Amino acid sequence: MIQLVDDEGEVLSEEQCVELLGAHERHEACGASGPSPLEQAVTRTLVLHGMSSDDPEFESRRATWTWYCVRFFRFVAEYQAQHGEPWAEERPVDRVRRSHFATLDVSPVDERGESIGIRALVELDAQHHRDKATPGFSGPTELERVAARTLAEVGEPEDDVPTLVVYWQLTEIRLYKRAQELQARRARAREGGRRRTRSQSRRRPRLEREPRVAVGAEEAGEVEASGAGPGSFRWHEPTPRSGAHARYELRRAWWRDKAPTLWRLRHAGWWWLHNVVVHPLLGLLPVAAMVRLHDWSSARLSRSPSLASPLPRIPHRWRWIVHNVGAHLAIGLVPCAMTFRWHDQTAKRMQVPGWV
């Protein structure tokens, strides 16, 4: 996330940025013409960083950064409303802006170094808020202990514990809660549909009802076996998404919202190139040229500014190959919960700093 600037080139505080977000949403709601105040701030910032407005990529770059700013400052506004804390420069939510956790596998781990499920993480977060609200509580919460163990596992300093806690709250925990809300809305909609159907059936004249047809035991058995019988359909709970799976969904959301023209085809093309072509080449030839090719395809896939990934320091060459050739091929060809889980596991095992 870039720091936005005002007309004089001074960096805007995050409180001012939240105000810009409100003005941007009002501007969008009333359908006003011209750029919103937030888009103007993004334009000034891009020009300040040396990008010309005549550049053919300027409009797409401005749209990308506007989208990222809107999402991030919504997170900030919700965090401020939830915790009621005064605005400060170095709160954990501020450091999340500059953190590099999105490039690391920071899945929470327990005392044995095994991954903690998303449901347990949500429960730890709820207990974390209860502990913080308890008068006289001074010790670290269990969620903070988990964050400390996770940072030790990936070789990051323990000073980043508060930052990692907020990072989880804004990404994995938030995505899981949204999935639960979506499931609840679907359940309410289905229940409402059943009520309407029953009330309409009661209102129909008796002679209009279709005659009931008796179904024999053999026929009923065939219906149940075919999956069309009563109780055969189930709404499963949405699969919790974290790590690479969460990043995949966020990227798809950006393409769907900001580049809707053939967005599935375009996203799939860059996704396939990045994971099926570039990563296997990088796995077999981890040289500077392959790193630059990786950064180029990653920037096109994420619609973000060019990256500058470090040259990989590979302690276990075979694990590096398994991750980049095997796991990335798997998620490139079959992006599902199982392949993403394998990708995150191999990324953790290869132990290469700054690479996932």
mmCIF file of C-alpha atoms in Angstrom:
data_model
loop_
_atom_site.group_PDB
_atom_site.id
_atom_site.type_symbol
_atom_site.label_atom_id
_atom_site.label_comp_id
_atom_site.label_asym_id
_atom_site.label_seq_id
_atom_site.Cartn_x
_atom_site.Cartn_y
_atom_site.Cartn_z
ATOM 1 C CA MET A 1 0.000 0.000 0.000
ATOM 2 C CA ILE A 2 1.376 3.425 -0.997
ATOM 3 C CA GLN A 3 1.116 6.500 1.197
ATOM 4 C CA LEU A 4 -1.230 9.080 -0.290
ATOM 5 C CA VAL A 5 -0.221 12.748 -0.459
ATOM 6 C CA ASP A 6 -2.057 16.079 -0.506
ATOM 7 C CA ASP A 7 -1.681 18.971 -2.984
ATOM 8 C CA GLU A 8 1.583 20.038 -1.356
ATOM 9 C CA GLY A 9 3.113 16.562 -1.413
ATOM 10 C CA GLU A 10 2.657 15.971 2.328
ATOM 11 C CA VAL A 11 1.767 12.445 3.394
ATOM 12 C CA LEU A 12 -1.867 12.173 4.493
ATOM 13 C CA SER A 13 -2.629 10.689 7.879
ATOM 14 C CA GLU A 14 -4.749 7.573 7.913
ATOM 15 C CA GLU A 15 -7.569 9.532 9.551
ATOM 16 C CA GLN A 16 -7.551 11.848 6.531
ATOM 17 C CA CYS A 17 -7.481 8.815 4.238
ATOM 18 C CA VAL A 18 -10.568 7.392 5.952
ATOM 19 C CA GLU A 19 -12.295 10.732 5.334
ATOM 20 C CA LEU A 20 -11.274 10.462 1.680
ATOM 21 C CA LEU A 21 -12.812 6.980 1.626
ATOM 22 C CA GLY A 22 -16.128 8.399 2.874
ATOM 23 C CA ALA A 23 -16.033 11.121 0.215
ATOM 24 C CA HIS A 24 -15.203 8.494 -2.429
ATOM 25 C CA GLU A 25 -18.173 6.316 -1.433
ATOM 26 C CA ARG A 26 -20.523 9.321 -1.491
ATOM 27 C CA HIS A 27 -19.129 10.274 -4.895
ATOM 28 C CA GLU A 28 -19.803 6.752 -6.204
ATOM 29 C CA ALA A 29 -23.274 6.580 -4.621
ATOM 30 C CA CYS A 30 -24.543 9.767 -6.263
ATOM 31 C CA GLY A 31 -22.972 8.897 -9.631
ATOM 32 C CA ALA A 32 -21.022 12.145 -9.851
ATOM 33 C CA SER A 33 -18.801 12.690 -12.853
ATOM 34 C CA GLY A 34 -15.051 13.144 -12.708
ATOM 35 C CA PRO A 35 -12.537 11.582 -10.309
ATOM 36 C CA SER A 36 -13.416 11.310 -6.621
ATOM 37 C CA PRO A 37 -11.191 12.960 -3.953
ATOM 38 C CA LEU A 38 -9.599 9.566 -3.285
ATOM 39 C CA GLU A 39 -8.836 9.055 -6.971
ATOM 40 C CA GLN A 40 -7.321 12.552 -7.101
ATOM 41 C CA ALA A 41 -5.052 11.676 -4.147
ATOM 42 C CA VAL A 42 -3.991 8.442 -5.870
ATOM 43 C CA THR A 43 -3.247 10.415 -9.054
ATOM 44 C CA ARG A 44 -1.076 12.918 -7.137
ATOM 45 C CA THR A 45 0.792 10.086 -5.439
ATOM 46 C CA LEU A 46 1.504 8.241 -8.683
ATOM 47 C CA VAL A 47 2.768 11.457 -10.317
ATOM 48 C CA LEU A 48 4.921 12.129 -7.258
ATOM 49 C CA HIS A 49 6.457 8.676 -7.666
ATOM 50 C CA GLY A 50 7.486 9.517 -11.218
ATOM 51 C CA MET A 51 4.658 8.029 -13.281
ATOM 52 C CA SER A 52 3.443 10.258 -16.100
ATOM 53 C CA SER A 53 -0.281 10.707 -16.732
ATOM 54 C CA ASP A 54 0.512 10.105 -20.429
ATOM 55 C CA ASP A 55 1.726 6.595 -19.633
ATOM 56 C CA PRO A 56 -0.615 4.033 -21.301
ATOM 57 C CA GLU A 57 -0.731 2.071 -18.024
ATOM 58 C CA PHE A 58 -1.544 5.117 -15.894
ATOM 59 C CA GLU A 59 -5.321 4.633 -15.837
ATOM 60 C CA SER A 60 -5.130 0.939 -15.010
ATOM 61 C CA ARG A 61 -2.513 1.634 -12.315
ATOM 62 C CA ARG A 62 -4.698 4.351 -10.782
ATOM 63 C CA ALA A 63 -7.724 2.044 -10.809
ATOM 64 C CA THR A 64 -5.692 -0.705 -9.148
ATOM 65 C CA TRP A 65 -4.380 1.507 -6.357
ATOM 66 C CA THR A 66 -7.801 3.095 -5.822
ATOM 67 C CA TRP A 67 -9.301 -0.361 -5.376
ATOM 68 C CA TYR A 68 -6.572 -1.379 -2.903
ATOM 69 C CA CYS A 69 -6.941 1.896 -0.978
ATOM 70 C CA VAL A 70 -10.720 1.472 -0.697
ATOM 71 C CA ARG A 71 -10.379 -2.064 0.655
ATOM 72 C CA PHE A 72 -7.604 -1.195 3.108
ATOM 73 C CA PHE A 73 -9.172 1.973 4.514
ATOM 74 C CA ARG A 74 -12.435 0.106 5.017
ATOM 75 C CA PHE A 75 -10.461 -2.326 7.173
ATOM 76 C CA VAL A 76 -8.961 0.595 9.086
ATOM 77 C CA ALA A 77 -12.338 2.290 9.620
ATOM 78 C CA GLU A 78 -13.901 -0.933 10.887
ATOM 79 C CA TYR A 79 -10.958 -1.568 13.197
ATOM 80 C CA GLN A 80 -11.218 1.937 14.652
ATOM 81 C CA ALA A 81 -14.989 1.568 15.138
ATOM 82 C CA GLN A 82 -14.609 -1.840 16.755
ATOM 83 C CA HIS A 83 -11.827 -0.975 19.204
ATOM 84 C CA GLY A 84 -12.579 2.707 19.773
ATOM 85 C CA GLU A 85 -8.871 3.533 20.067
ATOM 86 C CA PRO A 86 -7.494 7.009 19.346
ATOM 87 C CA TRP A 87 -5.613 7.302 16.072
ATOM 88 C CA ALA A 88 -1.880 6.737 16.424
ATOM 89 C CA GLU A 89 1.003 6.418 14.006
ATOM 90 C CA GLU A 90 2.423 3.125 15.197
ATOM 91 C CA ARG A 91 -0.548 0.996 16.134
ATOM 92 C CA PRO A 92 -0.461 -2.589 14.795
ATOM 93 C CA VAL A 93 -2.998 -1.780 12.086
ATOM 94 C CA ASP A 94 -0.607 0.871 10.741
ATOM 95 C CA ARG A 95 2.266 -1.591 10.595
ATOM 96 C CA VAL A 96 0.067 -4.068 8.720
ATOM 97 C CA ARG A 97 0.162 -1.609 5.810
ATOM 98 C CA ARG A 98 3.905 -1.986 5.590
ATOM 99 C CA SER A 99 4.156 -5.627 6.653
ATOM 100 C CA HIS A 100 5.332 -8.337 4.284
ATOM 101 C CA PHE A 101 3.229 -11.105 5.815
ATOM 102 C CA ALA A 102 1.319 -11.504 2.545
ATOM 103 C CA THR A 103 4.523 -12.962 1.042
ATOM 104 C CA LEU A 104 5.094 -15.408 3.925
ATOM 105 C CA ASP A 105 3.355 -18.527 5.148
ATOM 106 C CA VAL A 106 2.197 -17.276 8.559
ATOM 107 C CA SER A 107 -0.400 -19.946 9.237
ATOM 108 C CA PRO A 108 -0.849 -20.162 13.047
ATOM 109 C CA VAL A 109 0.848 -23.104 14.780
ATOM 110 C CA ASP A 110 0.405 -24.726 18.177
ATOM 111 C CA GLU A 111 3.068 -25.775 20.680
ATOM 112 C CA ARG A 112 3.982 -28.832 18.586
ATOM 113 C CA GLY A 113 4.434 -26.746 15.434
ATOM 114 C CA GLU A 114 1.235 -28.083 13.814
ATOM 115 C CA SER A 115 -1.189 -25.820 12.002
ATOM 116 C CA ILE A 116 -4.199 -24.462 13.877
ATOM 117 C CA GLY A 117 -7.528 -24.610 12.044
ATOM 118 C CA ILE A 118 -9.443 -21.479 11.144
ATOM 119 C CA ARG A 119 -12.298 -22.268 13.545
ATOM 120 C CA ALA A 120 -9.854 -22.517 16.447
ATOM 121 C CA LEU A 121 -8.223 -19.260 15.304
ATOM 122 C CA VAL A 122 -11.619 -17.495 15.340
ATOM 123 C CA GLU A 123 -12.261 -18.778 18.870
ATOM 124 C CA LEU A 124 -8.819 -17.568 19.974
ATOM 125 C CA ASP A 125 -9.605 -14.155 18.486
ATOM 126 C CA ALA A 126 -12.884 -13.955 20.436
ATOM 127 C CA GLN A 127 -11.074 -14.897 23.656
ATOM 128 C CA HIS A 128 -8.375 -12.343 22.804
ATOM 129 C CA HIS A 129 -10.974 -9.543 22.726
ATOM 130 C CA ARG A 130 -12.555 -10.742 25.971
ATOM 131 C CA ASP A 131 -9.164 -10.821 27.721
ATOM 132 C CA LYS A 132 -8.263 -7.340 26.488
ATOM 133 C CA ALA A 133 -11.589 -6.016 27.779
ATOM 134 C CA THR A 134 -11.044 -7.567 31.233
ATOM 135 C CA PRO A 135 -9.957 -4.930 33.792
ATOM 136 C CA GLY A 136 -6.493 -5.606 35.169
ATOM 137 C CA PHE A 137 -5.500 -8.100 32.458
ATOM 138 C CA SER A 138 -1.805 -7.639 31.654
ATOM 139 C CA GLY A 139 -0.386 -10.910 30.354
ATOM 140 C CA PRO A 140 -0.264 -11.977 26.693
ATOM 141 C CA THR A 141 -3.411 -13.606 25.356
ATOM 142 C CA GLU A 142 -3.372 -17.090 23.903
ATOM 143 C CA LEU A 143 -3.694 -15.606 20.402
ATOM 144 C CA GLU A 144 -0.577 -13.503 21.036
ATOM 145 C CA ARG A 145 1.293 -16.616 22.209
ATOM 146 C CA VAL A 146 0.278 -18.373 18.994
ATOM 147 C CA ALA A 147 1.515 -15.369 16.983
ATOM 148 C CA ALA A 148 4.864 -15.475 18.815
ATOM 149 C CA ARG A 149 5.280 -19.183 18.045
ATOM 150 C CA THR A 150 4.347 -18.606 14.397
ATOM 151 C CA LEU A 151 6.885 -15.803 14.026
ATOM 152 C CA ALA A 152 9.588 -17.979 15.590
ATOM 153 C CA GLU A 153 8.668 -20.736 13.129
ATOM 154 C CA VAL A 154 9.237 -18.469 10.093
ATOM 155 C CA GLY A 155 12.250 -16.652 11.571
ATOM 156 C CA GLU A 156 10.588 -13.253 12.062
ATOM 157 C CA PRO A 157 11.146 -10.967 15.115
ATOM 158 C CA GLU A 158 8.743 -11.287 18.056
ATOM 159 C CA ASP A 159 8.223 -7.500 17.994
ATOM 160 C CA ASP A 160 5.787 -8.147 15.124
ATOM 161 C CA VAL A 161 3.342 -10.102 17.324
ATOM 162 C CA PRO A 162 0.706 -7.294 17.475
ATOM 163 C CA THR A 163 1.058 -6.747 13.740
ATOM 164 C CA LEU A 164 0.540 -10.428 12.967
ATOM 165 C CA VAL A 165 -2.530 -10.580 15.228
ATOM 166 C CA VAL A 166 -4.155 -7.677 13.354
ATOM 167 C CA TYR A 167 -3.083 -9.184 10.021
ATOM 168 C CA TRP A 168 -4.982 -12.383 10.874
ATOM 169 C CA GLN A 169 -7.994 -10.343 11.982
ATOM 170 C CA LEU A 170 -8.088 -8.421 8.708
ATOM 171 C CA THR A 171 -7.519 -11.402 6.398
ATOM 172 C CA GLU A 172 -8.210 -15.002 7.409
ATOM 173 C CA ILE A 173 -10.598 -14.353 10.316
ATOM 174 C CA ARG A 174 -12.503 -11.747 8.304
ATOM 175 C CA LEU A 175 -12.853 -14.060 5.289
ATOM 176 C CA TYR A 176 -14.140 -16.886 7.495
ATOM 177 C CA LYS A 177 -16.709 -14.651 9.192
ATOM 178 C CA ARG A 178 -17.916 -13.426 5.815
ATOM 179 C CA ALA A 179 -18.330 -17.047 4.680
ATOM 180 C CA GLN A 180 -20.410 -17.759 7.781
ATOM 181 C CA GLU A 181 -22.560 -14.676 7.155
ATOM 182 C CA LEU A 182 -23.108 -15.786 3.555
ATOM 183 C CA GLN A 183 -24.150 -19.236 4.730
ATOM 184 C CA ALA A 184 -26.595 -17.724 7.251
ATOM 185 C CA ARG A 185 -28.130 -15.468 4.572
ATOM 186 C CA ARG A 186 -28.593 -18.453 2.256
ATOM 187 C CA ALA A 187 -30.247 -20.421 5.053
ATOM 188 C CA ARG A 188 -32.632 -17.527 5.803
ATOM 189 C CA ALA A 189 -33.447 -17.161 2.099
ATOM 190 C CA ARG A 190 -34.219 -20.882 1.799
ATOM 191 C CA GLU A 191 -36.408 -20.781 4.899
ATOM 192 C CA GLY A 192 -38.232 -17.727 3.581
ATOM 193 C CA GLY A 193 -38.797 -19.505 0.268
ATOM 194 C CA ARG A 194 -40.275 -22.522 2.060
ATOM 195 C CA ARG A 195 -42.663 -20.280 4.048
ATOM 196 C CA ARG A 196 -43.832 -18.528 0.885
ATOM 197 C CA THR A 197 -44.375 -21.868 -0.844
ATOM 198 C CA ARG A 198 -46.441 -23.220 2.042
ATOM 199 C CA SER A 199 -48.549 -20.049 2.307
ATOM 200 C CA GLN A 200 -49.186 -20.020 -1.451
ATOM 201 C CA SER A 201 -50.174 -23.682 -1.306
ATOM 202 C CA ARG A 202 -52.663 -22.942 1.470
ATOM 203 C CA ARG A 203 -54.187 -20.093 -0.514
ATOM 204 C CA ARG A 204 -54.770 -22.165 -3.652
ATOM 205 C CA PRO A 205 -58.324 -23.473 -4.223
ATOM 206 C CA ARG A 206 -58.668 -27.109 -3.277
ATOM 207 C CA LEU A 207 -59.751 -28.221 -6.771
ATOM 208 C CA GLU A 208 -56.571 -26.759 -8.346
ATOM 209 C CA ARG A 209 -54.256 -28.974 -6.395
ATOM 210 C CA GLU A 210 -52.664 -31.737 -8.358
ATOM 211 C CA PRO A 211 -53.666 -35.248 -7.300
ATOM 212 C CA ARG A 212 -51.181 -37.044 -5.151
ATOM 213 C CA VAL A 213 -49.509 -40.048 -6.719
ATOM 214 C CA ALA A 214 -48.557 -42.958 -4.520
ATOM 215 C CA VAL A 215 -44.934 -44.015 -4.844
ATOM 216 C CA GLY A 216 -44.080 -47.633 -4.291
ATOM 217 C CA ALA A 217 -41.254 -48.730 -2.025
ATOM 218 C CA GLU A 218 -39.012 -49.706 -4.949
ATOM 219 C CA GLU A 219 -39.569 -46.379 -6.715
ATOM 220 C CA ALA A 220 -38.925 -44.470 -3.478
ATOM 221 C CA GLY A 221 -35.681 -46.374 -3.050
ATOM 222 C CA GLU A 222 -34.615 -45.394 -6.560
ATOM 223 C CA VAL A 223 -35.383 -41.738 -5.833
ATOM 224 C CA GLU A 224 -33.328 -41.778 -2.633
ATOM 225 C CA ALA A 225 -30.454 -43.557 -4.374
ATOM 226 C CA SER A 226 -30.427 -41.048 -7.233
ATOM 227 C CA GLY A 227 -30.024 -38.151 -4.805
ATOM 228 C CA ALA A 228 -33.375 -36.580 -5.644
ATOM 229 C CA GLY A 229 -35.253 -37.734 -2.567
ATOM 230 C CA PRO A 230 -36.056 -35.768 0.583
ATOM 231 C CA GLY A 231 -33.006 -34.748 2.563
ATOM 232 C CA SER A 232 -30.566 -35.661 -0.201
ATOM 233 C CA PHE A 233 -29.469 -32.047 -0.792
ATOM 234 C CA ARG A 234 -27.190 -30.433 1.746
ATOM 235 C CA TRP A 235 -25.795 -26.914 1.993
ATOM 236 C CA HIS A 236 -22.285 -27.541 3.189
ATOM 237 C CA GLU A 237 -20.446 -25.005 5.296
ATOM 238 C CA PRO A 238 -18.112 -22.921 3.106
ATOM 239 C CA THR A 239 -14.546 -24.174 3.198
ATOM 240 C CA PRO A 240 -12.383 -21.820 5.304
ATOM 241 C CA ARG A 241 -9.765 -20.197 3.096
ATOM 242 C CA SER A 242 -6.360 -19.034 4.174
ATOM 243 C CA GLY A 243 -2.859 -18.595 2.787
ATOM 244 C CA ALA A 244 -2.607 -18.958 -0.999
ATOM 245 C CA HIS A 245 -6.310 -19.821 -1.276
ATOM 246 C CA ALA A 246 -7.313 -16.520 0.360
ATOM 247 C CA ARG A 247 -4.942 -14.562 -1.901
ATOM 248 C CA TYR A 248 -6.409 -16.365 -4.927
ATOM 249 C CA GLU A 249 -9.952 -15.337 -3.982
ATOM 250 C CA LEU A 250 -8.910 -11.724 -3.328
ATOM 251 C CA ARG A 251 -7.259 -11.503 -6.747
ATOM 252 C CA ARG A 252 -10.345 -12.951 -8.423
ATOM 253 C CA ALA A 253 -12.465 -10.382 -6.571
ATOM 254 C CA TRP A 254 -10.299 -7.577 -7.970
ATOM 255 C CA TRP A 255 -10.551 -8.873 -11.539
ATOM 256 C CA ARG A 256 -14.322 -9.326 -11.194
ATOM 257 C CA ASP A 257 -14.849 -5.823 -9.751
ATOM 258 C CA LYS A 258 -12.343 -3.736 -11.684
ATOM 259 C CA ALA A 259 -11.683 -5.590 -14.956
ATOM 260 C CA PRO A 260 -15.042 -7.275 -15.685
ATOM 261 C CA THR A 261 -14.517 -7.711 -19.436
ATOM 262 C CA LEU A 262 -13.742 -11.418 -19.899
ATOM 263 C CA TRP A 263 -12.279 -11.340 -16.395
ATOM 264 C CA ARG A 264 -12.404 -15.119 -15.877
ATOM 265 C CA LEU A 265 -10.521 -15.808 -19.106
ATOM 266 C CA ARG A 266 -7.920 -13.085 -18.510
ATOM 267 C CA HIS A 267 -7.319 -14.063 -14.882
ATOM 268 C CA ALA A 268 -7.076 -17.746 -15.843
ATOM 269 C CA GLY A 269 -4.531 -16.938 -18.558
ATOM 270 C CA TRP A 270 -2.208 -15.042 -16.243
ATOM 271 C CA TRP A 271 -2.792 -17.612 -13.460
ATOM 272 C CA TRP A 272 -1.850 -20.459 -15.809
ATOM 273 C CA LEU A 273 1.242 -18.662 -17.135
ATOM 274 C CA HIS A 274 2.470 -17.768 -13.639
ATOM 275 C CA ASN A 275 1.934 -21.168 -12.021
ATOM 276 C CA VAL A 276 2.236 -23.683 -14.854
ATOM 277 C CA VAL A 277 5.077 -22.061 -16.805
ATOM 278 C CA VAL A 278 7.031 -19.546 -14.724
ATOM 279 C CA HIS A 279 7.183 -21.304 -11.340
ATOM 280 C CA PRO A 280 8.382 -24.667 -12.742
ATOM 281 C CA LEU A 281 11.107 -22.825 -14.680
ATOM 282 C CA LEU A 282 12.063 -20.976 -11.495
ATOM 283 C CA GLY A 283 12.124 -24.265 -9.585
ATOM 284 C CA LEU A 284 14.569 -25.811 -12.056
ATOM 285 C CA LEU A 285 16.612 -22.631 -12.717
ATOM 286 C CA PRO A 286 16.599 -20.339 -9.642
ATOM 287 C CA VAL A 287 18.661 -17.590 -11.265
ATOM 288 C CA ALA A 288 18.205 -13.811 -11.423
ATOM 289 C CA ALA A 289 16.588 -13.890 -14.892
ATOM 290 C CA MET A 290 13.951 -16.361 -13.700
ATOM 291 C CA VAL A 291 13.287 -14.218 -10.612
ATOM 292 C CA ARG A 292 12.648 -11.195 -12.864
ATOM 293 C CA LEU A 293 10.320 -13.291 -15.047
ATOM 294 C CA HIS A 294 8.493 -14.439 -11.899
ATOM 295 C CA ASP A 295 8.071 -10.850 -10.668
ATOM 296 C CA TRP A 296 6.795 -9.729 -14.064
ATOM 297 C CA SER A 297 4.122 -12.451 -14.302
ATOM 298 C CA SER A 298 3.152 -11.953 -10.641
ATOM 299 C CA ALA A 299 2.635 -8.215 -11.206
ATOM 300 C CA ARG A 300 0.450 -8.894 -14.264
ATOM 301 C CA LEU A 301 -1.587 -11.488 -12.380
ATOM 302 C CA SER A 302 -2.106 -9.278 -9.303
ATOM 303 C CA ARG A 303 -2.453 -6.058 -11.337
ATOM 304 C CA SER A 304 -0.006 -4.428 -8.944
ATOM 305 C CA PRO A 305 3.297 -2.540 -9.284
ATOM 306 C CA SER A 306 6.350 -4.586 -10.185
ATOM 307 C CA LEU A 307 7.859 -6.621 -7.391
ATOM 308 C CA ALA A 308 11.509 -6.992 -6.429
ATOM 309 C CA SER A 309 11.786 -10.488 -5.007
ATOM 310 C CA PRO A 310 15.117 -11.466 -3.462
ATOM 311 C CA LEU A 311 17.325 -14.077 -5.088
ATOM 312 C CA PRO A 312 16.278 -17.291 -3.307
ATOM 313 C CA ARG A 313 18.610 -18.825 -0.727
ATOM 314 C CA ILE A 314 17.724 -22.523 -0.984
ATOM 315 C CA PRO A 315 18.724 -24.780 1.938
ATOM 316 C CA HIS A 316 16.869 -27.838 0.565
ATOM 317 C CA ARG A 317 16.973 -28.016 -3.206
ATOM 318 C CA TRP A 318 14.535 -30.952 -3.522
ATOM 319 C CA ARG A 319 11.896 -29.216 -1.371
ATOM 320 C CA TRP A 320 12.276 -26.103 -3.530
ATOM 321 C CA ILE A 321 11.650 -28.186 -6.668
ATOM 322 C CA VAL A 322 8.655 -29.992 -5.150
ATOM 323 C CA HIS A 323 7.074 -26.665 -4.218
ATOM 324 C CA ASN A 324 7.700 -24.745 -7.433
ATOM 325 C CA VAL A 325 7.288 -27.582 -9.927
ATOM 326 C CA GLY A 326 4.798 -29.844 -8.166
ATOM 327 C CA ALA A 327 2.669 -27.630 -5.934
ATOM 328 C CA HIS A 328 2.464 -24.651 -8.313
ATOM 329 C CA LEU A 329 1.601 -26.941 -11.221
ATOM 330 C CA ALA A 330 -1.169 -28.412 -9.062
ATOM 331 C CA ILE A 331 -2.753 -25.074 -8.087
ATOM 332 C CA GLY A 332 -2.263 -23.770 -11.622
ATOM 333 C CA LEU A 333 -4.180 -26.666 -13.176
ATOM 334 C CA VAL A 334 -6.590 -27.538 -10.331
ATOM 335 C CA PRO A 335 -7.045 -24.549 -7.962
ATOM 336 C CA CYS A 336 -9.004 -26.165 -5.135
ATOM 337 C CA ALA A 337 -8.774 -26.420 -1.340
ATOM 338 C CA MET A 338 -6.676 -29.603 -1.437
ATOM 339 C CA THR A 339 -4.029 -28.286 -3.856
ATOM 340 C CA PHE A 340 -3.812 -24.922 -2.068
ATOM 341 C CA ARG A 341 -3.325 -26.749 1.240
ATOM 342 C CA TRP A 342 -0.492 -28.787 -0.296
ATOM 343 C CA HIS A 343 1.034 -25.594 -1.737
ATOM 344 C CA ASP A 344 1.084 -23.926 1.693
ATOM 345 C CA GLN A 345 2.590 -27.022 3.313
ATOM 346 C CA THR A 346 5.408 -27.294 0.753
ATOM 347 C CA ALA A 347 6.067 -23.535 1.006
ATOM 348 C CA LYS A 348 6.550 -23.908 4.740
ATOM 349 C CA ARG A 349 8.792 -26.963 4.408
ATOM 350 C CA MET A 350 11.148 -25.483 1.810
ATOM 351 C CA GLN A 351 12.203 -22.732 4.293
ATOM 352 C CA VAL A 352 13.189 -20.090 1.723
ATOM 353 C CA PRO A 353 12.729 -16.567 3.198
ATOM 354 C CA GLY A 354 10.496 -14.259 1.173
ATOM 355 C CA TRP A 355 9.168 -16.984 -1.129
ATOM 356 C CA VAL A 356 5.777 -18.699 -1.118
#
